[in-house]
XYZ file of C-alpha atoms in Angstrom:
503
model
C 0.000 0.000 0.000
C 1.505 3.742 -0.696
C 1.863 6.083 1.902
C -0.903 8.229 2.139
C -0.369 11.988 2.173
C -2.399 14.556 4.764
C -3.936 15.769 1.715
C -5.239 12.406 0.382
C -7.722 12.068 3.682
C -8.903 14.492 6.370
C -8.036 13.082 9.855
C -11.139 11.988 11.404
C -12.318 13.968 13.941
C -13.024 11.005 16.821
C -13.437 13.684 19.749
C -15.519 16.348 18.561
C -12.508 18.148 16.541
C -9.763 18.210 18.975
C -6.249 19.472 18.265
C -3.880 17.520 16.640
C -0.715 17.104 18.280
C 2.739 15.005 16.526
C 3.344 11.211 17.431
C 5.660 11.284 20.155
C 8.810 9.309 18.738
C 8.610 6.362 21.181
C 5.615 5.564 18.882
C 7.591 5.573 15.749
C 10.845 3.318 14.358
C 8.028 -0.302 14.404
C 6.405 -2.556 11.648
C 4.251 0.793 10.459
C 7.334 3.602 10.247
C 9.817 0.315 9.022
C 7.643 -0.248 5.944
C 6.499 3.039 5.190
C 2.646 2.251 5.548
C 1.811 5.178 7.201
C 1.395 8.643 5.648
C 1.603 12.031 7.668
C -2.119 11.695 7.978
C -2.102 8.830 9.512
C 0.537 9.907 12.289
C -1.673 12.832 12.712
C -4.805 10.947 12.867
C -2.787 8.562 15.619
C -1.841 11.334 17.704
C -5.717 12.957 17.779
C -6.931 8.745 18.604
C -4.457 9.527 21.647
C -6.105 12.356 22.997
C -9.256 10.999 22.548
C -8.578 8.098 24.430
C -7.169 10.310 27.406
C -9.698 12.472 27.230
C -12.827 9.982 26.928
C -11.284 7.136 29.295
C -11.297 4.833 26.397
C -9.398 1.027 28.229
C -10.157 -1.195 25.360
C -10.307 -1.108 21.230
C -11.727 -3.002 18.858
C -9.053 -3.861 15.904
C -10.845 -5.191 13.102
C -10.994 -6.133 9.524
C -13.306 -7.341 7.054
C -13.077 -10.793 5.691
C -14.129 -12.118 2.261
C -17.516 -12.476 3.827
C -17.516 -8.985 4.676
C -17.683 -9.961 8.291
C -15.464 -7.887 10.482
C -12.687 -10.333 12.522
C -10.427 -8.901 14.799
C -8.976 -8.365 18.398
C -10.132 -6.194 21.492
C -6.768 -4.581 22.719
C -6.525 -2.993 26.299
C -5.269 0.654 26.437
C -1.831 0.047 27.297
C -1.297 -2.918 24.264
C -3.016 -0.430 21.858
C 0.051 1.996 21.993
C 2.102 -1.194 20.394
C -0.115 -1.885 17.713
C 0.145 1.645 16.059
C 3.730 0.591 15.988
C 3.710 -3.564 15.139
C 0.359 -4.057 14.307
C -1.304 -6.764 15.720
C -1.596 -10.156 14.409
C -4.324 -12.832 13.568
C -4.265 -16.140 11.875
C -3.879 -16.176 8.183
C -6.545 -19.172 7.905
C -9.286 -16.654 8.581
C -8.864 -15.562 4.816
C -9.328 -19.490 3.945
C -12.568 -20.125 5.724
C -16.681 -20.374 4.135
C -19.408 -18.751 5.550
C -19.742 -21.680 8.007
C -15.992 -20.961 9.148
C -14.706 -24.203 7.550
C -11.268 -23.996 5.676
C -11.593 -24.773 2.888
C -8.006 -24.764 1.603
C -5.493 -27.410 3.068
C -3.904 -25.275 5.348
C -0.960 -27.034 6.541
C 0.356 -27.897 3.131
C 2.760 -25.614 1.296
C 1.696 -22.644 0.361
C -1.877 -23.343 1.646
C -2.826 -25.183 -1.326
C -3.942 -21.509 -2.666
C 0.468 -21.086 -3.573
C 0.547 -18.171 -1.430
C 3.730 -19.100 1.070
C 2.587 -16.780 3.383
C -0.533 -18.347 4.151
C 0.640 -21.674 4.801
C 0.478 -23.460 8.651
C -2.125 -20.568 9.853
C 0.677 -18.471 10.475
C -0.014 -15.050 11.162
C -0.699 -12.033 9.542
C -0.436 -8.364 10.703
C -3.185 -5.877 11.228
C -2.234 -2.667 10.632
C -4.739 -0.211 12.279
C -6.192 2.561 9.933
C -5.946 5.639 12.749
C -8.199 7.759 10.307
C -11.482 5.640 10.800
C -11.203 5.372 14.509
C -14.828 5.738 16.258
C -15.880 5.685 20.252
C -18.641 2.638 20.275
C -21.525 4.330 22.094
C -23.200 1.510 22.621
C -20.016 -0.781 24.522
C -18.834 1.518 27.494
C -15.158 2.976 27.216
C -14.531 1.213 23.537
C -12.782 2.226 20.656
C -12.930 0.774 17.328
C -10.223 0.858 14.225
C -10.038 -0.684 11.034
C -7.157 -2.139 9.922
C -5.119 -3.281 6.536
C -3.506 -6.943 6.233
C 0.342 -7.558 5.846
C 2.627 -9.917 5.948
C 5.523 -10.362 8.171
C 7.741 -8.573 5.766
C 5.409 -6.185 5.172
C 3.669 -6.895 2.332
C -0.153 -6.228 1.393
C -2.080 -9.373 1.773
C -3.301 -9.772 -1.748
C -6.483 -11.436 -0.448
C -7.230 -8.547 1.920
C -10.710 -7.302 0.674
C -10.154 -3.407 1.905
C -6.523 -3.027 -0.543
C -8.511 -4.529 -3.471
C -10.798 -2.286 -3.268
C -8.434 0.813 -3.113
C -6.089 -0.768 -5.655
C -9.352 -0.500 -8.030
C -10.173 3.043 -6.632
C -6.265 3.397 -7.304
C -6.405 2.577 -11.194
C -9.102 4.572 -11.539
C -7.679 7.822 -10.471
C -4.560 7.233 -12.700
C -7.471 7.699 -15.833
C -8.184 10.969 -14.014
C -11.355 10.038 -11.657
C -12.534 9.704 -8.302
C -15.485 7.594 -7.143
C -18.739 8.340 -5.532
C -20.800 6.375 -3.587
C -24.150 6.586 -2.098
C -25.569 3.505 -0.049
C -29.550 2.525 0.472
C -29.093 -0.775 2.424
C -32.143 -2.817 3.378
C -32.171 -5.077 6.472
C -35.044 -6.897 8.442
C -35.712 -6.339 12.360
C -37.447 -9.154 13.964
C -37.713 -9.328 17.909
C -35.664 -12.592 19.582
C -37.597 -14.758 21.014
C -34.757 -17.264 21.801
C -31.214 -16.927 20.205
C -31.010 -19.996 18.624
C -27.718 -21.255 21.063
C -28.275 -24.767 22.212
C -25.638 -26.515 24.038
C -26.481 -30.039 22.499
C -25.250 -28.347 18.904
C -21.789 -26.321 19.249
C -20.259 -25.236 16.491
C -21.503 -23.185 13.356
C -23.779 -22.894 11.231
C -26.476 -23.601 14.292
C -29.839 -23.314 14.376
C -31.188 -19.698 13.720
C -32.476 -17.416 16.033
C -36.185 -17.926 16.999
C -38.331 -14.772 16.558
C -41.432 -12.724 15.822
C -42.969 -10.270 13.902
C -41.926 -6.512 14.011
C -44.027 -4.897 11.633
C -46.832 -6.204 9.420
C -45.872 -5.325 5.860
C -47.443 -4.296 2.929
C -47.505 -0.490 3.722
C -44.632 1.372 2.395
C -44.045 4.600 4.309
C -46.564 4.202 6.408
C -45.799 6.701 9.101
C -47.881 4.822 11.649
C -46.255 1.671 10.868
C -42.738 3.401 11.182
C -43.929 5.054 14.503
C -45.066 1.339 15.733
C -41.042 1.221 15.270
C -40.022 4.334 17.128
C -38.095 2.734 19.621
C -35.703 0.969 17.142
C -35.806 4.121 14.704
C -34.218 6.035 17.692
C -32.244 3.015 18.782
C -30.336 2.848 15.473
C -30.590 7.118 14.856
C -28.575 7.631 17.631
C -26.070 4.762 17.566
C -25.278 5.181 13.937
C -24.819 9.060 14.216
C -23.140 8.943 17.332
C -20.634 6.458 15.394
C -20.198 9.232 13.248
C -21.743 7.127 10.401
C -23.272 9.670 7.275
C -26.847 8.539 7.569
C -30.025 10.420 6.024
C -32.827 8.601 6.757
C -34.547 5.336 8.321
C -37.561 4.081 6.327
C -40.279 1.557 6.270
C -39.665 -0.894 3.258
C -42.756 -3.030 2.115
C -41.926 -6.744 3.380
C -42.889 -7.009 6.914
C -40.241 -6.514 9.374
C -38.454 -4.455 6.579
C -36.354 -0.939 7.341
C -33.749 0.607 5.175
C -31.354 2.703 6.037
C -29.656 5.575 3.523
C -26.027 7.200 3.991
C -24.929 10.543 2.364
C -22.497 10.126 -0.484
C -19.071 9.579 0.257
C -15.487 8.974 -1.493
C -15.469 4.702 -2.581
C -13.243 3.640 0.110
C -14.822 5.452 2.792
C -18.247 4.370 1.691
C -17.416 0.746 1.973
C -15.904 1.577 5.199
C -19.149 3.451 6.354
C -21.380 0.306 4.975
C -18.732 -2.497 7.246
C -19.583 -0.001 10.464
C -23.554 0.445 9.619
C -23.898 -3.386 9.252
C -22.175 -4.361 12.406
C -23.457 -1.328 14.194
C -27.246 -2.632 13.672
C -26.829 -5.868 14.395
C -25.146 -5.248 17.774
C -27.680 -2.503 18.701
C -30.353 -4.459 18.229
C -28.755 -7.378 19.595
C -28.479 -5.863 22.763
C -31.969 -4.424 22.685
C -34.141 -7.527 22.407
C -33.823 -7.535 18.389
C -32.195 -9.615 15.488
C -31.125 -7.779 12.790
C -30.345 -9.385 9.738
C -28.762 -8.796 6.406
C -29.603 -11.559 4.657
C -31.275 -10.795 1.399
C -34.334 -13.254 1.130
C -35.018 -14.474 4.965
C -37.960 -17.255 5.548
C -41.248 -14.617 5.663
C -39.890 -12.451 3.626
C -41.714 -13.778 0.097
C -43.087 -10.418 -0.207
C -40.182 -8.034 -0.360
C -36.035 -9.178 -0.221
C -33.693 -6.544 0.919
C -31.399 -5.514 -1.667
C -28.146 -2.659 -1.470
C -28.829 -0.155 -4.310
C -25.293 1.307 -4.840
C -25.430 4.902 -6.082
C -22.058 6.040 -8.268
C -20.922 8.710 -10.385
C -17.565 9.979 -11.451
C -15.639 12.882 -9.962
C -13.004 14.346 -12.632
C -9.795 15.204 -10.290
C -8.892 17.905 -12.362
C -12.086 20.028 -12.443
C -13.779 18.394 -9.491
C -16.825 17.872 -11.796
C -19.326 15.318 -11.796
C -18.259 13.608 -15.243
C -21.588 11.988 -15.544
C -23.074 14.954 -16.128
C -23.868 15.856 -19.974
C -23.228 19.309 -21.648
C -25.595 17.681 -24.713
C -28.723 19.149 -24.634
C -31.302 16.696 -24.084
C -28.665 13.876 -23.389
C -28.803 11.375 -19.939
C -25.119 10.877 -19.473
C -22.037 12.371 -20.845
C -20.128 10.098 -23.015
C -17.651 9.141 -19.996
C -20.948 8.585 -18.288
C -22.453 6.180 -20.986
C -19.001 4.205 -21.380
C -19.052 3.624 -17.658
C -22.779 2.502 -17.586
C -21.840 0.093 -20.387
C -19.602 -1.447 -19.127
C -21.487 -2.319 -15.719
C -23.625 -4.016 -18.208
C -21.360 -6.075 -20.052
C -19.772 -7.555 -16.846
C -23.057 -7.568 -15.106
C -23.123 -11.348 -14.615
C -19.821 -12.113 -13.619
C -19.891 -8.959 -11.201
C -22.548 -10.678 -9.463
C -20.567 -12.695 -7.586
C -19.565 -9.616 -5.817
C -23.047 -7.657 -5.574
C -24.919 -11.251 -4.220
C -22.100 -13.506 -2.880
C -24.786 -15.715 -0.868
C -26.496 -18.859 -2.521
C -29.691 -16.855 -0.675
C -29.561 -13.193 -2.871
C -30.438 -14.778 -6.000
C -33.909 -15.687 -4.967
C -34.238 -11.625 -4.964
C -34.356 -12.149 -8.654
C -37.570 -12.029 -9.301
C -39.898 -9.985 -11.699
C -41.889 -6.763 -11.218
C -40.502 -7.043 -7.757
C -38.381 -3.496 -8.002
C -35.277 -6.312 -7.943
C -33.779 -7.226 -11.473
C -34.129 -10.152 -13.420
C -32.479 -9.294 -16.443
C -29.427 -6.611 -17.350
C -30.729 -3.395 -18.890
C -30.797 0.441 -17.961
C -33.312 2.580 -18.050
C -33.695 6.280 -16.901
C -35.691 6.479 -13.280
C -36.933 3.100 -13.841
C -36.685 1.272 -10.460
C -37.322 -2.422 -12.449
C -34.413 -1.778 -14.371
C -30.512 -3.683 -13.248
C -28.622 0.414 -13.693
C -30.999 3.160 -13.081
C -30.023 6.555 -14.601
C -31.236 8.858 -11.738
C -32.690 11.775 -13.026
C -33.915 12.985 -17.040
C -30.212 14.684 -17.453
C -28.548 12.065 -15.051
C -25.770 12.401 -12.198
C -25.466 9.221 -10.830
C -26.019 5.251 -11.855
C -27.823 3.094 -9.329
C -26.928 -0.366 -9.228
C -29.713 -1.899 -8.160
C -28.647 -5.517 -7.983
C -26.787 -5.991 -4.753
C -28.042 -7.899 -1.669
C -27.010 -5.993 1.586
C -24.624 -8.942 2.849
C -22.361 -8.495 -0.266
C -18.818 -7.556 1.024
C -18.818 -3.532 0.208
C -14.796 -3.673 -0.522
C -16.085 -6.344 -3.269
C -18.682 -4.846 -4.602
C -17.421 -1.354 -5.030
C -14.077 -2.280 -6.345
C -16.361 -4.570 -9.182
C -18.369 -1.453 -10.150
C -15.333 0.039 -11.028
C -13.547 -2.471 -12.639
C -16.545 -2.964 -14.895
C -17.062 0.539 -15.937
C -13.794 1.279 -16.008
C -12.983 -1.517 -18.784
C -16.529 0.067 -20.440
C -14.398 3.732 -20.199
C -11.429 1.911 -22.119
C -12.719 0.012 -24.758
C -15.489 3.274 -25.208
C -18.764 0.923 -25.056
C -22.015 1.612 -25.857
C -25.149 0.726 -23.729
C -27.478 1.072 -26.378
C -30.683 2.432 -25.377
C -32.578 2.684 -22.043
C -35.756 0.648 -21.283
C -39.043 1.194 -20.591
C -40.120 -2.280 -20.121
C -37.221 -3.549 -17.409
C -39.062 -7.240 -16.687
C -40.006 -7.881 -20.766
C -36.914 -6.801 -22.374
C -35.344 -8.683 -25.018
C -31.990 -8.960 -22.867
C -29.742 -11.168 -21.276
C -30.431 -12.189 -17.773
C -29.005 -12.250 -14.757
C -27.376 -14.873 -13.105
C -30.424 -17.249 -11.787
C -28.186 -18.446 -9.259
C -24.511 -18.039 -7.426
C -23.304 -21.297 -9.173
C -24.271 -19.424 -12.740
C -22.678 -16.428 -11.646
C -19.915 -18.315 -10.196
C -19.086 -19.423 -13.937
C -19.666 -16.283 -15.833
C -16.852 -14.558 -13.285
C -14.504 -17.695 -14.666
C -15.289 -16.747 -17.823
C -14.916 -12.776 -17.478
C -11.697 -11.070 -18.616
C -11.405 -8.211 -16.818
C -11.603 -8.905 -13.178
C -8.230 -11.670 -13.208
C -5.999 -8.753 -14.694
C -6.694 -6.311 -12.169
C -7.560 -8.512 -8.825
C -5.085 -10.653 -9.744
C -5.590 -14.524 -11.126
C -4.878 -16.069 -7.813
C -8.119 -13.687 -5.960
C -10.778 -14.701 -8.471
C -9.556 -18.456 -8.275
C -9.720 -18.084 -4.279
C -13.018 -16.549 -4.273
C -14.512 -18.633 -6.863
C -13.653 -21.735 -4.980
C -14.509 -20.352 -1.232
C -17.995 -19.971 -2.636
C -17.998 -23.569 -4.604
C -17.430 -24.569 -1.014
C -20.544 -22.843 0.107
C -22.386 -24.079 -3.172
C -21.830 -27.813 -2.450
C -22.591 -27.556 1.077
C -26.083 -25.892 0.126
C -26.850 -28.551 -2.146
C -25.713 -31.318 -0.441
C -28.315 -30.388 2.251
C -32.240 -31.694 2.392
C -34.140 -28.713 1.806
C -37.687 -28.770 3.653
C -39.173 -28.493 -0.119
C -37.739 -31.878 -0.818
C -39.201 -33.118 1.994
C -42.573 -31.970 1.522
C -42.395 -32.354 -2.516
C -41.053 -36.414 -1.813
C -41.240 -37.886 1.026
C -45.513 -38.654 0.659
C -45.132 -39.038 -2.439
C -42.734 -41.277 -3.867
């Protein structure tokens, strides 16, 4: 990773905008200063996390990063340990980068190089988390807790190339070296249910376990029903003030149609901070309501849910770094996009299906597929037409709305696929063709009906290898066969009722 500069990011402001004072030099000449991983901002951002743990009492912080999953893994570091890992890092096992979604390994771990022919990953050794000072937050919801995100490197100080986080700032990277910056606005859908029982029973240990038991929250059917939402209050205020007091961008908390449905919208932000913002939000909900008598959950199409799946619309446009213009935006009279705008939007068409994998990683999000459902079946554009896979916001559009993401999808992943598709539509200067007005009859192809489809048309893409590297897309593709053949190798209650009587 390069060095960031105090200009690339503003140090975040933690304790309510406190002064920023130098690192003392006892906390430099470690892992961080050694390699060079560390930018003035991030010494300056380090020194302000200091003060703010002196001045708010702060004893223990989260470190944590996201996995493939894009669950967050880490380490809760007293106060006094915490002053070493802003010079060494901290360190985890490398197998955690290995694992399904049932935290199995997949890969033959104590075999050279993993069996994946990364060295570094062989014999669970570790690897080194490298806290990110600049997204530090005070948890108001655990008392005297910190929390900070954190990079992957190896021993000798090298990126992990499987960390999720630097894959999706080497994309953001590439992209700024054709002379843009990305945007990113989130609406990210989520079901509240209250617990009846937590599912824990000590005659099953282990994961996956039996799901939580619980029971209706709202009734469905109504969208934006203000008495409905008010029915709510408590957990609109519940998540209101945990996610602003996290410092988290959000602008609203609305009823969705499926019962038990809320969404939840955050204010445009650079792509690397937005993904950051979306890894806080999720795990920020789910441990409010946790501790409030509620399960949360991001999964896209839970049981009950027939009427309405949650889905992540990801909102994006195109900053020129030059001008600091919104390149999306067409001097044409009478024109949607600009021409940079149309390339872009072409090619998140053409590498729709294999960027699937990204925007629904779970065997579960493809059920969302389904017509005149406001989900996507099929990949087409049209302009403020919610049916439609892109949506061109707006009759003289600034953004593109991706509207095919579940809210589980890892946001690193999904982000950095947006632009690696419309960047290669930018390069080889694509056209979309024209916008439709009929999303769920168009003559077009179709989405992936399922993760194994999807699965296939990412093996078949070429643009995601070359920039992720060959070795990523191989490791993701078969993490998620993993999760594939456990799914079907299950009895499914449907087989059960469809066979069992009658055969």
């Amino acid at each position: 990773m390069t060095p960031r500069s105090v200009d690339e990011r503003p140090v975040a402001e933690g304790g309510g905008g406190v002064a920023v004072r130098p690192m003392p030099d006892a906390d430099r000449g470690g892992f961080v200063e050694r390699h060079g991983l560390w930018g003035d901002a991030d010494y300056a951002a380090a020194a302000q996390l200091r003060r703010v743990l002196d001045e708010q009492g702060i004893e223990l912080v989260r470190l944590s990063f996201c996995d493939q999953h894009g669950s967050l893994r880490g380490k809760t570091l007293t106060r006094d340990a915490l002053w070493g890992a802003l010079r060494d890092g901290c360190t985890a096992p490398s197998s955690l980068l290995l694992k399904d979604t049932s935290g199995k390994s997949v890969y033959p771990v104590f075999t050279p190089g993993a069996g994946i022919g990364i060295e570094g990953l062989a014999g669970a050794g570790d690897l080194v988390l490298v806290p990110d000072p600049g997204t530090f937050r005070v948890l108001p919801w655990a008392q005297g807790t910190g929390w900070l995100l954190c990079d992957l490197y190896f021993p000798d100080g090298t990126p992990v190339p499987l960390s999720t986080r630097e894959l999706c700032r080497k994309a953001l990277t590439r992209l700024g070296g054709h002379g843009y910056e990305l945007t990113v606005g989130v609406e990210l859908e989520f079901h509240v249910f209250r617990t009846v029982h937590d599912g824990r029973d000590p005659a099953r240990p282990g994961a996956p376990g039996e799901p939580p038991v619980v029971a209706p929250l709202t009734r469905g059917a109504q969208l934006l029903h203000e008495e409905e939402l008010d029915s709510v209050d408590d957990v609109v205020h519940l998540l209101h003030d945990g996610l602003t007091a996290l410092d988290l961008p959000v602008r609203s908390i609305e009823l969705e149609f499926g019962p038990n449905q809320l969404e939840v919208t955050l204010a445009p932000r650079p792509g690397l901070a937005a993904a950051d913002a979306v890894v806080l939000c999720r795990g920020a909900i789910r441990q409010l309501c946790r501790r409030n008598g509620y399960h949360a959950t991001f999964m896209s199409r839970p049981l009950g849910a027939d009427t309405a799946s949650a889905g992540w619309h990801l909102h994006q446009s195109l900053v020129d770094s030059m001008t600091g213009e919104n390149a999306f935006v067409s001097t044409v009279p009478g024109a949607v996009l600009s021409e940079t705008g149309m390339r872009y939007l072409a090619g998140l068409l053409r590498h729709a299906a294999a960027a699937a994998v990204f925007a629904t990683p779970t065997v579960n999000g493809y059920k969302r597929y389904q017509p005149f459902s406001l989900a996507p079946d099929r990949i087409v554009w049209g302009v403020d037409n919610k049916g439609a896979m892109v949506r061109a916001v707006g009759g003289a559009a600034t953004r593109l709305e991706n509207r095919s993401g579940e809210p589980a999808a890892n946001p690193y992943l999904y982000v950095a696929s947006q632009v690696v598709s419309g960047l290669a539509g930018i390069e080889e200067a694509l056209d979309p063709g024209p916008p439709t007005e009929t999303p769920y009859a168009a003559e077009a192809p179709r989405l992936p009906g399922s993760l194994m489809e999807a699965l296939d048309a990412l093996e078949r893409d070429p643009v995601f290898a070359p920039v992720f590297g060959r070795e990523v897309v191989d490791w993701f593709v078969t993490l998620k066969r993993a999760e594939v053949a456990r799914y079907l190798a299950e009895v499914s209650a449907w087989e059960q009722r469809e066979y069992f009587g009658l055969f």
